[in-house]
Short mmCIF file of C-alpha atoms in Angstrom, two decimals:
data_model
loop_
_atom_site.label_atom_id
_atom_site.label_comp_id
_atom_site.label_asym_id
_atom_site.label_seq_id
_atom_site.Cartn_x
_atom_site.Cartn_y
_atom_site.Cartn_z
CA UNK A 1 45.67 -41.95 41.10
CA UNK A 2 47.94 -39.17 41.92
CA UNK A 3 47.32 -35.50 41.99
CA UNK A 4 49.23 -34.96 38.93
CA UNK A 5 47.06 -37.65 37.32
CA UNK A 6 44.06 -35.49 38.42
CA UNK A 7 45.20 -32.43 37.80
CA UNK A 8 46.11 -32.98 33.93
CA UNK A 9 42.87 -35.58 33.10
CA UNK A 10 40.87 -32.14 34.24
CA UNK A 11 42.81 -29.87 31.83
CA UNK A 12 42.58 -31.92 29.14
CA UNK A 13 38.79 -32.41 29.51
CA UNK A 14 38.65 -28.47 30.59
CA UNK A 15 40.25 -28.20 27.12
CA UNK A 16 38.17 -30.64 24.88
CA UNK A 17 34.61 -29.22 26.71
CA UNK A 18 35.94 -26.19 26.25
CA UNK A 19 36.55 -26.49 22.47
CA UNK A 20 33.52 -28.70 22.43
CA UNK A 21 31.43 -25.18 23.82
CA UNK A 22 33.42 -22.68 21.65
CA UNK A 23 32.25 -25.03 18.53
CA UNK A 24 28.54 -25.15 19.28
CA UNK A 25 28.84 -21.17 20.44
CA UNK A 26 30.54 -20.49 16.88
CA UNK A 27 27.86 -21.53 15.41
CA UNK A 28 24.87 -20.26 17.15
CA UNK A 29 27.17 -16.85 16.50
CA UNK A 30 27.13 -17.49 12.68
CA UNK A 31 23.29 -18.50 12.86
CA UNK A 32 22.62 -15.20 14.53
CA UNK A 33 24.72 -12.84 11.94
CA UNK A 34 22.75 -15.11 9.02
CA UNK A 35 19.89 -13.91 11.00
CA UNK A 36 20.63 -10.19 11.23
CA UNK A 37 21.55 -10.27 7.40
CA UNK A 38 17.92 -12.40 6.50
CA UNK A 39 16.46 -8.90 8.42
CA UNK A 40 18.13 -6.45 6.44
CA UNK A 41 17.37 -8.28 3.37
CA UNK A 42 13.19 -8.62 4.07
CA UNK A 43 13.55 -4.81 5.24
CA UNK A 44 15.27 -3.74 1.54
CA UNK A 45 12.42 -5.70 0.31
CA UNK A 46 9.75 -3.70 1.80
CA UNK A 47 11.75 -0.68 0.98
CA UNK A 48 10.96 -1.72 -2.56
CA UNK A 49 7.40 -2.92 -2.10
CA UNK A 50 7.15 0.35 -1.00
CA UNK A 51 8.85 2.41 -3.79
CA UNK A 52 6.22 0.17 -5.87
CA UNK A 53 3.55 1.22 -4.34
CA UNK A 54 4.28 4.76 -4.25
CA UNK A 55 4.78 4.47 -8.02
CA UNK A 56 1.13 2.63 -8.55
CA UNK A 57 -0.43 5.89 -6.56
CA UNK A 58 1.24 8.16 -9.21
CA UNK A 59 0.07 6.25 -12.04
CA UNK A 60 -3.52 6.30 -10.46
CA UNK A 61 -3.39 9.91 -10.13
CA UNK A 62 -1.95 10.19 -13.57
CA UNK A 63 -4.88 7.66 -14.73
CA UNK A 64 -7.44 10.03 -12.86
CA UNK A 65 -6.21 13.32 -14.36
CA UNK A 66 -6.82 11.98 -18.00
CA UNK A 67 -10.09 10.58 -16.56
CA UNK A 68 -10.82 14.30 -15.55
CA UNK A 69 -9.86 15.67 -18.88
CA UNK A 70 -12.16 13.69 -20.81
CA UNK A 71 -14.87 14.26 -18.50
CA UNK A 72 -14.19 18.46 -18.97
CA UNK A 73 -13.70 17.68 -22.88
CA UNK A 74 -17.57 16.09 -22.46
CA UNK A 75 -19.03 18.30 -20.70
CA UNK A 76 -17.91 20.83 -23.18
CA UNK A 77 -19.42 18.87 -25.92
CA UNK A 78 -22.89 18.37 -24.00
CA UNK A 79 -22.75 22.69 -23.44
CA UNK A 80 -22.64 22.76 -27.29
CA UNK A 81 -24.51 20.55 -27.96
CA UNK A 82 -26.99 22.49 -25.75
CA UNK A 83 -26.57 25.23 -27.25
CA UNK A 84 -27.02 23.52 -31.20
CA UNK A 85 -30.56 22.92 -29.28
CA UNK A 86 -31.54 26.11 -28.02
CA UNK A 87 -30.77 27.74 -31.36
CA UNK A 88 -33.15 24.89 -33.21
CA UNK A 89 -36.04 25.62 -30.93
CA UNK A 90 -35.88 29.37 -31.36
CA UNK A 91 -35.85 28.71 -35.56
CA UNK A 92 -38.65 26.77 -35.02
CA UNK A 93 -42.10 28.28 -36.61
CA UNK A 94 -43.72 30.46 -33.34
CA UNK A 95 -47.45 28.95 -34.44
CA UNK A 96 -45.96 24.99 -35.00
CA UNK A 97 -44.04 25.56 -31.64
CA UNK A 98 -47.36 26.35 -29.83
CA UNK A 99 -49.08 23.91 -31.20
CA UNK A 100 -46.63 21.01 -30.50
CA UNK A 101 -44.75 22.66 -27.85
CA UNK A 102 -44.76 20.07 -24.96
CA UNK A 103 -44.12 17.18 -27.01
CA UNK A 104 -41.17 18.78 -29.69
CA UNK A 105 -39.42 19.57 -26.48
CA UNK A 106 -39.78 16.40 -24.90
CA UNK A 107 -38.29 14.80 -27.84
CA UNK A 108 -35.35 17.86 -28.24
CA UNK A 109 -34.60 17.01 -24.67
CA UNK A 110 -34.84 13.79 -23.93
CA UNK A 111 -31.50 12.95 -25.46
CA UNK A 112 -29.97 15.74 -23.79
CA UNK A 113 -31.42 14.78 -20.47
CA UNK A 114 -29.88 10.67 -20.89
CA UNK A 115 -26.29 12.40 -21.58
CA UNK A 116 -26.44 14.44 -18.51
CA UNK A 117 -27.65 11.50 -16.57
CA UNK A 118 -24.59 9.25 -17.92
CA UNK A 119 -22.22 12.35 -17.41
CA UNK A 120 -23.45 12.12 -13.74
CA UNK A 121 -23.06 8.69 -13.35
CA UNK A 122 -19.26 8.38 -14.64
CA UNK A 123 -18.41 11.47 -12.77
CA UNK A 124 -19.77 9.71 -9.41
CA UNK A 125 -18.40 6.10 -11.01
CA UNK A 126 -15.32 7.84 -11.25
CA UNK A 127 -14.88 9.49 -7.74
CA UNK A 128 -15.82 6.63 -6.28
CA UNK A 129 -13.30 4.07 -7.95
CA UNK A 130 -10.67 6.75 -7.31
CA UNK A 131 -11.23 7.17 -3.81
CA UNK A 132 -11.12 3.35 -3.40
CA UNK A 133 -7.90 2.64 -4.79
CA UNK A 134 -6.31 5.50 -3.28
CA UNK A 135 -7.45 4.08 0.17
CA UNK A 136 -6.36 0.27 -0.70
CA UNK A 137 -3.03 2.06 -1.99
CA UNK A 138 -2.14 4.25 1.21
CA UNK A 139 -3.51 1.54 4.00
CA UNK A 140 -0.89 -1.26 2.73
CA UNK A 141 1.95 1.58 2.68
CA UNK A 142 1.22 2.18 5.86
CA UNK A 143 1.33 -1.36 7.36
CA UNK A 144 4.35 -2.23 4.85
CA UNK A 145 6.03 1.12 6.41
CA UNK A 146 5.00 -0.15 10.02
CA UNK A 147 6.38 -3.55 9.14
CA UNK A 148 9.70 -2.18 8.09
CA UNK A 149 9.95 -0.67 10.81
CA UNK A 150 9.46 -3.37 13.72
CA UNK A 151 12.09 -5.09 11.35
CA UNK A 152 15.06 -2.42 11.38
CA UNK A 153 14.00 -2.15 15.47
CA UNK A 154 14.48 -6.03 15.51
CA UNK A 155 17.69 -6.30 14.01
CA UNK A 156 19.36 -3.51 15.01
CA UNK A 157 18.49 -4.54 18.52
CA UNK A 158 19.54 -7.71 18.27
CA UNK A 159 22.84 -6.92 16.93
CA UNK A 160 23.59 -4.05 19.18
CA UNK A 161 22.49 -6.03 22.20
CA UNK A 162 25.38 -8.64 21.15
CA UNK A 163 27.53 -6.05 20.84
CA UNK A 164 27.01 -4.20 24.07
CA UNK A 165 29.04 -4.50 27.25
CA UNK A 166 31.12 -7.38 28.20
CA UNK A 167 28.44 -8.15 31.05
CA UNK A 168 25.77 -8.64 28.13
CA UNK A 169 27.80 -10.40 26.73
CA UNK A 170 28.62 -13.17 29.14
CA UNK A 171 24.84 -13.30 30.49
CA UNK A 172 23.84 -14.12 26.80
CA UNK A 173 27.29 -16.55 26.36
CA UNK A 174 25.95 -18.39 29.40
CA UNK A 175 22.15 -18.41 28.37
CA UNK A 176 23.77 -20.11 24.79
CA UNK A 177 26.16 -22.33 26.67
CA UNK A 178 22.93 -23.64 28.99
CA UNK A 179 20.72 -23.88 26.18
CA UNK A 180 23.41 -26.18 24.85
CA UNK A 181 24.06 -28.04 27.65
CA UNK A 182 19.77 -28.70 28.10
CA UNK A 183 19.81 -29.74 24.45
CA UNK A 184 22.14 -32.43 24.89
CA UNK A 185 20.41 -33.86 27.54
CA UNK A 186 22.06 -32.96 30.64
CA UNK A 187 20.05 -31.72 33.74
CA UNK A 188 20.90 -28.35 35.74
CA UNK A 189 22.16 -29.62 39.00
CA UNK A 190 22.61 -32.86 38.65
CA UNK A 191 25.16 -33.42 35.49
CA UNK A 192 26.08 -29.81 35.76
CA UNK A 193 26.30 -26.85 38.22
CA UNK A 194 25.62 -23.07 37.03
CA UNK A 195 28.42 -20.36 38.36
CA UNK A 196 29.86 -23.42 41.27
CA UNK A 197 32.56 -21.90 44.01
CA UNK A 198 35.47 -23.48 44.77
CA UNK A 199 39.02 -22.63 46.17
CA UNK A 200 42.17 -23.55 43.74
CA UNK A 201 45.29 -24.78 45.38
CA UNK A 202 46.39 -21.28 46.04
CA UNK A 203 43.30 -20.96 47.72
CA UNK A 204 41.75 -18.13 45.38
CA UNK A 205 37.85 -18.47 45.29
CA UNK A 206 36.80 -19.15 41.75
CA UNK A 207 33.75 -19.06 39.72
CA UNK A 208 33.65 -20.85 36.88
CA UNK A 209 30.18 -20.54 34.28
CA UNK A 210 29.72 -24.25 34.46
CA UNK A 211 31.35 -27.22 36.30
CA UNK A 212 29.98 -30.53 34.48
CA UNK A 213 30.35 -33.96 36.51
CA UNK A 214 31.43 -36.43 34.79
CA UNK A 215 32.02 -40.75 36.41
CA UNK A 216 34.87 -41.21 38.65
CA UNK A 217 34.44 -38.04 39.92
CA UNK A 218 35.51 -35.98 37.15
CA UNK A 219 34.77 -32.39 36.12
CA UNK A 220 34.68 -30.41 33.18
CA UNK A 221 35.18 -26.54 34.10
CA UNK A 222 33.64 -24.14 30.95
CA UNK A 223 34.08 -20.42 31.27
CA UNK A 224 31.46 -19.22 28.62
CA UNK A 225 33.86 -15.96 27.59
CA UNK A 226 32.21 -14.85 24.16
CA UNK A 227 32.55 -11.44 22.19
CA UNK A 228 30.41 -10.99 19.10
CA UNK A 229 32.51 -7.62 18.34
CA UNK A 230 35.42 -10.26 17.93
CA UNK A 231 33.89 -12.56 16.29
CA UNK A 232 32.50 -9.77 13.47
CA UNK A 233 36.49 -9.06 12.56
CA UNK A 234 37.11 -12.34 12.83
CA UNK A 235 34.44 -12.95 10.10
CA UNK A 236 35.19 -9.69 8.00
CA UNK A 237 38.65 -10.34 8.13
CA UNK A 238 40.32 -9.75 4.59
CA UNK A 239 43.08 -11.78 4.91
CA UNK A 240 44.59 -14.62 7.56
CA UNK A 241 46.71 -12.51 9.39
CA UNK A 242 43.33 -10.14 9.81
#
């Protein structure tokens, strides 16, 4: 076979492998930017979960002022009330007071002394719920918040880091175009050689991403060149020509 013969059976498999790894590359680049936009959508999410949230605290607090109300519109009643029974005793007959003292104020009080008690109780009952909720309500809009956050860090990393300098940008294009070349089954060094040195026939040192060894002594040369700043106007384009 001549060296013509050579020359063009390892351009056109430079060209097919490299289509082959532009292909598989395109698409890991779409399943990243489906990614990124899955993010932004669970972190509007939260956002609302949130907004939620902070609109079940103000309804509790609205719920607990009217609780308060009717408790001050009680107690009022029980201080009349109170004072309905301090006027009775005192128009009570001085000589039948004496004589049944203890016991007519047992009776005039007792009722008194069960509404204070259940006052007490659904004051404290009250309190207590209130604090409750308000803790439940402020601990999971905290870790929602928190969540959000670690989110927004995530993807904005993750897209900035794709779209940093060109040397980020081949390490990762490299790491993607190994990662392919693992998950088809080829091993590193033996079907395939990472960043391989070799003089062209002017004699310029080059050094390709991957060589891949094919039978009959073949190669495939693949220079993993991606740009994910590219590829975003590519995607946003409006029109062909864009």
């Amino acid at each position: 076979m001549d060296i013509v013969s050579i020359i063009a059976g390892l351009g056109i498999g430079a060209i097919a492998g490299g289509l082959a790894a532009w292909s598989l590359i395109n698409s890991k680049l779409r399943s990243k930017d489906v990614e990124i936009k899955e993010k932004d959508a669970e972190v509007r999410g939260k956002e609302t979960e949130i907004r939620d949230l902070a609109s079940g605290i103000a309804s509790a607090r609205t719920a607990l002022k009217l609780k308060e109300e009717e408790l001050e519109k009680m107690q009022e009643k029980l201080t009349l009330q109170f004072e309905n029974l301090a006027n009775r005793i005192l128009e009570v007959n001085t000589q039948k007071f004496e004589l049944k003292s203890q016991q007519s104020m047992q009776q005039l009080l007792k009722p008194l002394g069960e509404q204070i008690l259940e006052f007490k109780k659904k004051v404290e009952d009250t309190h207590i719920e209130d604090t409750r909720q308000r803790s439940t309500l402020e601990e999971r809009i905290r870790g929602l918040i928190e969540q959000t956050n670690v989110m927004s860090a995530q993807a904005n990393n993750l897209a900035e880091a794709l779209k940093g300098s060109p040397k980020t940008q081949g390490n990762w294009g490299e790491m993607i175009l190994e990662r392919i070349l693992e998950q088809s089954g080829l091993e590193r060094d033996t079907h395939y050689v990472m960043q391989e040195s070799f003089r062209n026939e002017q004699g310029n040192i080059l050094y390709p991403d991957v060589v891949i060894h094919l039978p009959g002594e073949r190669v495939i040369v693949v220079d993993s060149k991606v740009s994910l700043v590219a590829y975003e106007r590519y995607a946003s384009g409006a029109s062909a020509e864009e």
